Amino acid sequence: MSMKTSTPAESSRNESMAPSAAARLRKVHWYQEPRWRRLGALLALAVTFTLMTGEEGTTRDLFLALREDFTGPGLWLWVGIAVLVWVVREFLSDQASGAAKWTKRTASGPFAAVREAWGSNASLRVGVLLAGLALAVFGPLGLERYWQQVLVDQIAIFVLLTIGLNVVIGWAGLLDLGFIAFFAIGAYSAAYWTGALPVQPPVVLNNFLVIPIAVATCLVAGVLLGAPVLRLRGDYLAIVTLGFHEIVYLMAKNAESVTEGVRGVKVERFSIDLGFFSYEWKLDPMPYYWVLIGFTVLALFLFLRLEHSKVGRAWTAIREDEVAAAATGVNTVRYKLMAFAIGASTSGVAGVAYASKVGYFNPENFAILLSILVLAYVVFGGMGSIPGVIFGAAFLVWLPEALREWVDPKDRYMYLGALLVVMMIYRPQGVLPSRRRKRELEMAEAGIGGADATGPAEGRQQ
């Protein structure tokens, strides 16, 4: 058996070829460079937005939408925006960053003066709050009838729901995916106590008198839900609350002898009869709006006082570290039960108001999608921040309605989902976060451990 040996010339040639082969393997083609990959991603995003906002297809011509989208001006508009963003990012980033820093430095002076005046002048705070309240009360009078309906049937109702869910998620840190179940309980309480259900109550009550009963019913429902399951945490607790919603929803749908099932329930509207004075709410949405404003202001007053009480501090401790809170003597089960019960109380008010305003509802008005939407409103606005959750509910309810003239109803929530994705990437604390929650996220990003949100951050000026 013979072995082939290479000559000195062949060995030197192989040695000279080895570095060149390795260099070819290490070579990065132009389309693999990060700059051009980012351009490709932006162009793909432009094509996606073109398809989202372009012509809708028909069953008669399957390729109609593609022809119209890729031959019309919409494609070039989105491509132009994508290229502009890429140029600014790749070639003008220093200038853009400098302009942003200059704008921030310029605006810091006036903002600091406003913050100082706000913190030191109590009269200014009261005046601004009264002006905001007056605007909230009388401003909608100048809106169109359609937007007044949206303001009452959706925005005001969802604001009450997000204020309650903020207690559970934002303050106590409990993930609740079945919050709309309490909303349904409030609505069916209104139907029962006003005599609208097949099962008659012991005494028929006025809608206003039903409100405290509905609140108490939701409180009891919150305790009944929380008592057996609050030893669970995280995903397990979320699954149980989701199951609670499905139980309530299916009972309302299938117990036709009690709830009328899918046929729905017709509820009388608000009315007042004092003998010397009587008034009945009719189709005009503004009287309902003022009733909801009154209940919202009352809930805000009570919840703001609650946030800074012993109970609110216990919720904060549980949210930050439940084990540490229990080790320091906090009765975690008790305070989590209180969070579920108190958070559900606003759903009772919202349920009665909704049933009295629309006059008719069925189980489909309380689908699981609404629970997900309310959760999204709280996260978008800023968990733990009452101004944040109010803004989140108002803006995200308004957005699909504002798009109704340009976007097909089936596609509206696609834009809402895209907005939430972008929000969670670039501002996970929410639009108007609470200072405590914002600080927790900043400390987590900085890798600072062993500190809570109420103590000073290490190495940071206070």
XYZ file of C-alpha atoms in Angstrom:
462
model
C 0.000 0.000 0.000
C 1.438 3.307 -1.067
C 0.822 6.700 0.435
C 0.693 9.831 -1.732
C 2.997 12.542 -0.519
C 2.813 16.174 -1.603
C 5.773 17.978 -2.982
C 7.165 21.129 -1.343
C 5.572 23.223 -4.129
C 2.113 21.728 -3.517
C 2.464 22.241 0.250
C 3.326 25.899 -0.188
C 0.386 26.341 -2.600
C -2.050 24.757 -0.121
C -0.734 26.968 2.674
C -1.218 30.063 0.519
C -4.765 28.991 -0.393
C -5.834 28.349 3.221
C -5.964 32.017 4.350
C -7.844 33.049 1.210
C -10.479 30.322 1.769
C -10.910 31.430 5.379
C -11.178 35.017 4.235
C -13.912 34.073 1.800
C -15.812 32.347 4.599
C -15.488 35.408 6.825
C -16.485 37.809 4.087
C -19.797 39.562 4.676
C -21.797 40.325 1.575
C -23.331 43.759 1.221
C -26.862 42.455 1.747
C -25.758 40.882 5.046
C -24.625 44.167 6.563
C -26.913 45.469 9.355
C -27.604 48.715 7.491
C -29.104 46.971 4.450
C -30.887 44.384 6.546
C -32.641 47.222 8.376
C -33.622 48.721 5.025
C -35.062 45.375 3.927
C -37.070 45.109 7.141
C -38.455 48.623 6.691
C -39.409 47.915 3.077
C -41.169 44.726 4.149
C -42.997 46.761 6.778
C -43.973 49.293 4.088
C -45.461 46.501 1.958
C -47.365 45.222 5.006
C -48.828 48.660 5.715
C -49.757 48.981 2.036
C -51.760 45.766 2.226
C -53.322 46.836 5.524
C -54.506 50.206 4.263
C -55.140 49.345 0.611
C -58.047 47.998 -1.394
C -60.056 45.089 -0.056
C -60.351 41.948 -2.125
C -63.513 40.454 -3.547
C -64.589 36.895 -4.263
C -65.112 37.782 -7.934
C -61.468 38.809 -8.467
C -58.978 37.322 -6.048
C -56.096 39.486 -7.255
C -57.954 42.801 -7.352
C -56.532 43.982 -4.030
C -52.954 43.094 -5.002
C -53.208 44.895 -8.350
C -54.713 48.007 -6.807
C -52.280 48.083 -3.885
C -49.095 47.579 -5.894
C -50.014 49.905 -8.745
C -51.542 52.724 -6.726
C -49.900 55.622 -4.854
C -50.222 53.927 -1.463
C -47.226 51.652 -2.021
C -44.942 54.536 -2.972
C -46.140 56.581 -0.008
C -45.252 53.843 2.477
C -41.966 53.073 0.697
C -41.060 56.752 0.841
C -41.767 56.867 4.577
C -39.689 53.717 5.125
C -36.744 55.085 3.139
C -36.955 58.419 4.977
C -36.850 56.655 8.341
C -33.887 54.570 7.166
C -31.953 57.617 5.926
C -32.494 59.476 9.188
C -31.507 56.403 11.201
C -28.367 55.573 9.198
C -26.996 58.940 8.110
C -28.607 61.640 10.275
C -28.776 59.895 13.637
C -26.222 62.215 15.268
C -28.056 65.311 14.072
C -31.429 63.909 15.139
C -30.055 62.927 18.548
C -28.529 66.374 18.998
C -31.790 68.066 18.064
C -33.706 65.863 20.517
C -31.262 66.651 23.336
C -31.417 70.371 22.566
C -35.220 70.271 22.607
C -35.187 68.409 25.901
C -32.768 70.925 27.470
C -34.818 73.858 26.186
C -38.073 72.430 27.510
C -36.663 71.318 30.856
C -36.641 74.872 32.223
C -40.341 75.658 31.690
C -41.375 72.153 32.747
C -39.324 72.447 35.950
C -40.977 75.798 36.712
C -44.419 74.275 36.143
C -43.623 71.286 38.373
C -42.326 73.566 41.129
C -45.410 75.779 40.944
C -47.680 72.732 40.939
C -45.987 71.248 43.996
C -45.861 74.448 46.042
C -49.127 76.184 45.147
C -52.214 74.428 46.435
C -54.527 77.056 44.934
C -53.082 76.362 41.487
C -53.731 72.633 41.838
C -57.320 73.198 42.936
C -57.921 75.670 40.121
C -56.525 73.337 37.461
C -58.539 70.387 38.791
C -61.738 72.443 38.844
C -61.067 73.691 35.309
C -60.454 70.114 34.129
C -63.640 68.944 35.812
C -65.632 71.772 34.208
C -64.179 70.856 30.813
C -65.063 67.191 31.331
C -68.632 68.081 32.370
C -69.532 70.735 29.800
C -67.062 70.115 26.966
C -68.996 67.193 25.393
C -71.988 69.476 24.824
C -70.236 70.762 21.706
C -69.690 67.281 20.246
C -71.783 65.566 17.606
C -74.485 63.196 18.764
C -72.510 60.179 17.549
C -69.455 61.090 19.639
C -71.658 61.773 22.648
C -72.964 58.219 22.304
C -69.402 56.879 22.060
C -68.422 58.928 25.102
C -71.192 57.413 27.220
C -71.628 53.868 25.887
C -67.929 53.107 25.609
C -65.431 55.608 26.981
C -67.120 56.435 30.304
C -68.010 52.785 30.947
C -64.482 51.559 30.161
C -62.948 54.302 32.311
C -64.848 52.955 35.318
C -63.750 49.418 34.472
C -60.074 50.353 34.082
C -60.080 52.238 37.384
C -61.241 49.046 39.095
C -58.879 46.742 37.217
C -55.990 49.071 38.032
C -56.455 48.179 41.693
C -56.064 44.476 40.935
C -53.254 44.651 38.383
C -51.523 47.994 38.913
C -51.520 48.165 42.697
C -51.732 44.553 43.900
C -49.951 42.949 40.926
C -52.582 40.231 40.343
C -53.170 39.216 36.732
C -56.935 39.118 36.151
C -58.189 38.005 32.719
C -61.852 37.708 33.681
C -62.686 41.171 34.942
C -65.653 41.617 32.591
C -67.428 38.871 34.551
C -68.020 41.416 37.329
C -69.339 43.838 34.719
C -71.862 41.185 33.663
C -72.831 40.577 37.286
C -73.536 44.295 37.700
C -75.693 44.388 34.556
C -77.704 41.299 35.515
C -78.127 42.689 39.032
C -79.801 45.727 37.468
C -82.031 43.442 35.403
C -82.990 41.322 38.416
C -83.779 44.100 40.893
C -85.769 46.095 38.348
C -87.969 43.082 37.568
C -86.707 42.492 34.025
C -85.788 38.809 34.509
C -88.137 35.801 34.631
C -87.167 35.365 38.285
C -88.804 38.185 40.210
C -87.061 39.953 43.120
C -88.629 40.322 46.582
C -89.099 44.032 45.828
C -88.690 45.957 42.583
C -86.226 48.831 42.949
C -85.355 51.958 41.050
C -82.145 51.760 38.973
C -80.345 54.195 41.254
C -81.194 52.089 44.302
C -79.818 49.029 42.520
C -76.331 50.565 42.297
C -75.269 49.923 45.932
C -76.741 46.424 45.737
C -74.822 45.726 42.522
C -71.627 47.042 44.117
C -72.155 44.752 47.128
C -72.895 41.815 44.802
C -69.655 42.392 42.895
C -67.762 42.688 46.196
C -69.132 39.322 47.298
C -68.349 37.810 43.885
C -64.787 39.096 44.150
C -64.398 37.466 47.555
C -65.921 34.196 46.343
C -63.521 34.167 43.405
C -60.488 35.136 45.400
C -60.912 33.018 48.529
C -60.106 29.628 46.982
C -57.571 30.727 44.368
C -55.475 33.588 45.750
C -52.777 31.235 46.929
C -52.021 30.809 43.229
C -49.700 33.202 41.432
C -48.884 34.435 37.970
C -50.148 32.363 35.056
C -52.140 29.989 37.258
C -54.114 32.854 38.779
C -54.740 34.288 35.298
C -56.095 30.937 34.074
C -58.457 30.684 37.051
C -59.834 34.192 36.507
C -60.309 33.346 32.847
C -62.281 30.280 33.890
C -64.374 32.418 36.251
C -65.348 34.636 33.329
C -66.331 31.646 31.223
C -68.483 30.277 34.061
C -70.373 33.558 34.386
C -70.685 33.938 30.613
C -71.991 30.393 30.044
C -74.416 30.626 32.955
C -75.838 33.852 31.527
C -76.086 32.221 28.108
C -77.542 28.836 29.057
C -79.717 29.523 32.120
C -82.617 30.766 30.014
C -85.170 30.335 32.782
C -83.227 32.836 34.885
C -81.343 35.155 32.536
C -83.380 34.835 29.287
C -80.222 33.426 27.677
C -79.336 34.616 24.197
C -82.712 36.362 23.839
C -81.366 39.098 26.045
C -82.882 41.351 28.685
C -84.673 44.675 28.351
C -84.001 47.023 31.269
C -85.776 50.252 32.130
C -83.806 53.482 32.020
C -82.826 55.695 34.933
C -85.629 57.709 36.499
C -86.256 59.840 39.560
C -89.641 60.329 41.219
C -89.623 62.377 44.433
C -93.289 63.303 44.371
C -92.682 66.994 43.848
C -90.088 66.317 41.139
C -89.730 63.560 38.566
C -87.382 63.018 35.662
C -86.784 60.119 33.300
C -83.648 59.540 31.273
C -84.461 59.017 27.611
C -82.377 58.862 24.425
C -80.243 61.931 25.065
C -76.799 60.571 26.105
C -75.651 63.616 28.094
C -77.705 62.964 31.291
C -76.199 59.475 31.428
C -72.766 61.004 30.913
C -73.179 63.351 33.867
C -74.292 60.451 36.075
C -71.195 58.498 35.046
C -68.968 61.541 35.627
C -70.337 61.787 39.168
C -69.616 58.130 39.928
C -66.171 58.382 38.311
C -65.201 61.404 40.424
C -66.404 59.609 43.564
C -64.412 56.491 42.660
C -61.298 58.561 41.950
C -61.561 60.339 45.299
C -61.942 57.085 47.230
C -59.262 55.185 45.316
C -56.695 57.990 45.559
C -57.180 58.036 49.314
C -56.924 54.260 49.355
C -53.679 54.219 47.345
C -51.781 56.125 50.044
C -53.345 54.289 52.979
C -52.099 51.267 54.867
C -53.989 49.038 52.439
C -52.362 50.679 49.423
C -48.886 50.243 50.903
C -49.653 46.580 51.613
C -50.671 46.101 47.977
C -47.409 47.691 46.864
C -45.420 45.335 49.074
C -47.297 42.316 47.706
C -46.750 43.418 44.103
C -43.026 43.954 44.567
C -42.277 40.757 46.523
C -45.062 38.688 48.007
C -42.705 36.405 49.941
C -40.921 39.347 51.557
C -44.257 41.000 52.348
C -45.501 37.841 54.080
C -42.218 37.554 55.993
C -42.680 41.073 57.372
C -46.152 40.327 58.669
C -48.426 41.371 55.800
C -51.492 39.135 55.557
C -51.155 38.600 51.818
C -54.324 36.540 51.359
C -56.436 39.130 53.144
C -55.095 42.065 51.162
C -55.331 40.228 47.856
C -58.966 39.431 48.641
C -59.512 43.110 49.339
C -57.930 44.001 46.003
C -60.234 41.657 44.103
C -63.320 42.852 45.965
C -62.588 46.584 45.836
C -61.492 46.427 42.217
C -64.732 44.681 41.270
C -66.855 47.378 42.941
C -66.616 49.824 40.024
C -67.814 47.062 37.708
C -71.103 47.008 39.612
C -71.630 50.713 38.947
C -70.570 50.340 35.317
C -72.857 47.333 34.814
C -75.952 49.103 36.145
C -75.180 52.260 34.174
C -74.575 50.296 30.978
C -77.765 48.236 31.300
C -79.834 51.343 32.042
C -78.324 53.301 29.166
C -78.544 50.759 26.331
C -81.853 49.345 27.590
C -81.104 45.884 26.188
C -78.193 43.459 26.514
C -77.413 39.761 26.159
C -74.452 37.540 27.150
C -72.555 38.464 23.970
C -72.062 41.946 25.390
C -69.678 40.414 27.946
C -67.394 38.326 25.734
C -63.822 37.513 26.770
C -62.487 40.038 24.240
C -63.667 42.845 26.513
C -61.565 41.514 29.400
C -58.499 41.510 27.145
C -59.282 45.034 25.953
C -59.658 46.409 29.475
C -56.343 44.803 30.417
C -54.728 46.377 27.328
C -56.103 49.803 28.290
C -54.563 49.548 31.752
C -51.168 48.410 30.440
C -51.140 51.015 27.666
C -51.995 53.911 29.957
C -49.650 52.864 32.745
C -50.266 50.270 35.437
C -50.679 51.820 38.861
C -51.360 55.299 37.472
C -54.955 56.511 37.655
C -54.414 59.333 35.119
C -52.658 56.784 32.914
C -55.449 54.206 32.901
C -58.049 56.920 32.266
C -56.050 58.147 29.282
C -55.437 54.606 28.056
C -59.138 53.733 28.104
C -60.229 57.021 26.516
C -57.611 56.980 23.744
C -57.825 53.317 22.784
C -61.631 53.394 22.727
C -61.564 56.568 20.625
C -58.966 55.258 18.142
C -61.060 52.510 16.434
C -63.997 54.923 16.197
C -61.789 57.624 14.675
C -60.641 55.140 12.029
C -64.148 54.115 11.030
C -64.190 56.272 7.875
C -60.879 54.937 6.563
C -60.588 51.400 7.897
C -62.939 48.451 7.571
C -64.479 47.516 10.954
C -62.863 44.070 10.770
C -59.409 45.653 10.509
C -59.629 48.307 13.227
C -58.229 46.152 15.992
C -55.250 45.327 13.795
C -54.114 48.923 14.168
C -54.810 48.771 17.878
C -52.660 45.634 18.175
C -49.813 47.218 16.200
C -49.911 50.267 18.475
C -49.732 48.070 21.570
C -46.770 46.119 20.176
C -44.839 49.317 19.446
C -45.780 50.663 22.866
C -44.528 47.601 24.710
C -41.205 47.726 22.851
C -40.380 51.391 23.326
C -42.330 52.410 26.445
C -43.291 49.361 28.509
C -44.167 51.488 31.550
C -47.134 53.025 29.698
C -47.977 56.489 28.427
C -48.493 58.081 31.860
C -46.837 55.668 34.304
C -46.862 56.040 38.042
C -43.580 57.299 39.415
C -43.145 54.162 41.472
C -43.726 51.820 38.525
C -41.456 53.860 36.255
C -38.718 53.759 38.851
C -39.044 49.990 39.255
C -38.531 49.493 35.515
C -35.551 51.853 35.440
C -33.932 49.996 38.344
C -34.589 46.657 36.649
C -32.974 47.884 33.425
C -29.988 49.171 35.403
C -29.595 45.788 37.121
C -30.134 47.191 40.591
C -31.356 44.425 42.839
C -32.361 44.202 46.459
C -34.135 47.561 46.476
C -37.791 48.357 46.470
C -39.601 51.125 44.687
C -39.948 53.315 47.766
C -36.313 53.415 48.818
C -33.527 55.467 47.209
C -31.858 53.968 44.182
C -28.164 53.389 44.625
C -25.995 55.907 42.851
C -28.930 58.052 41.830
C -29.561 61.582 42.912
C -32.770 62.079 44.842
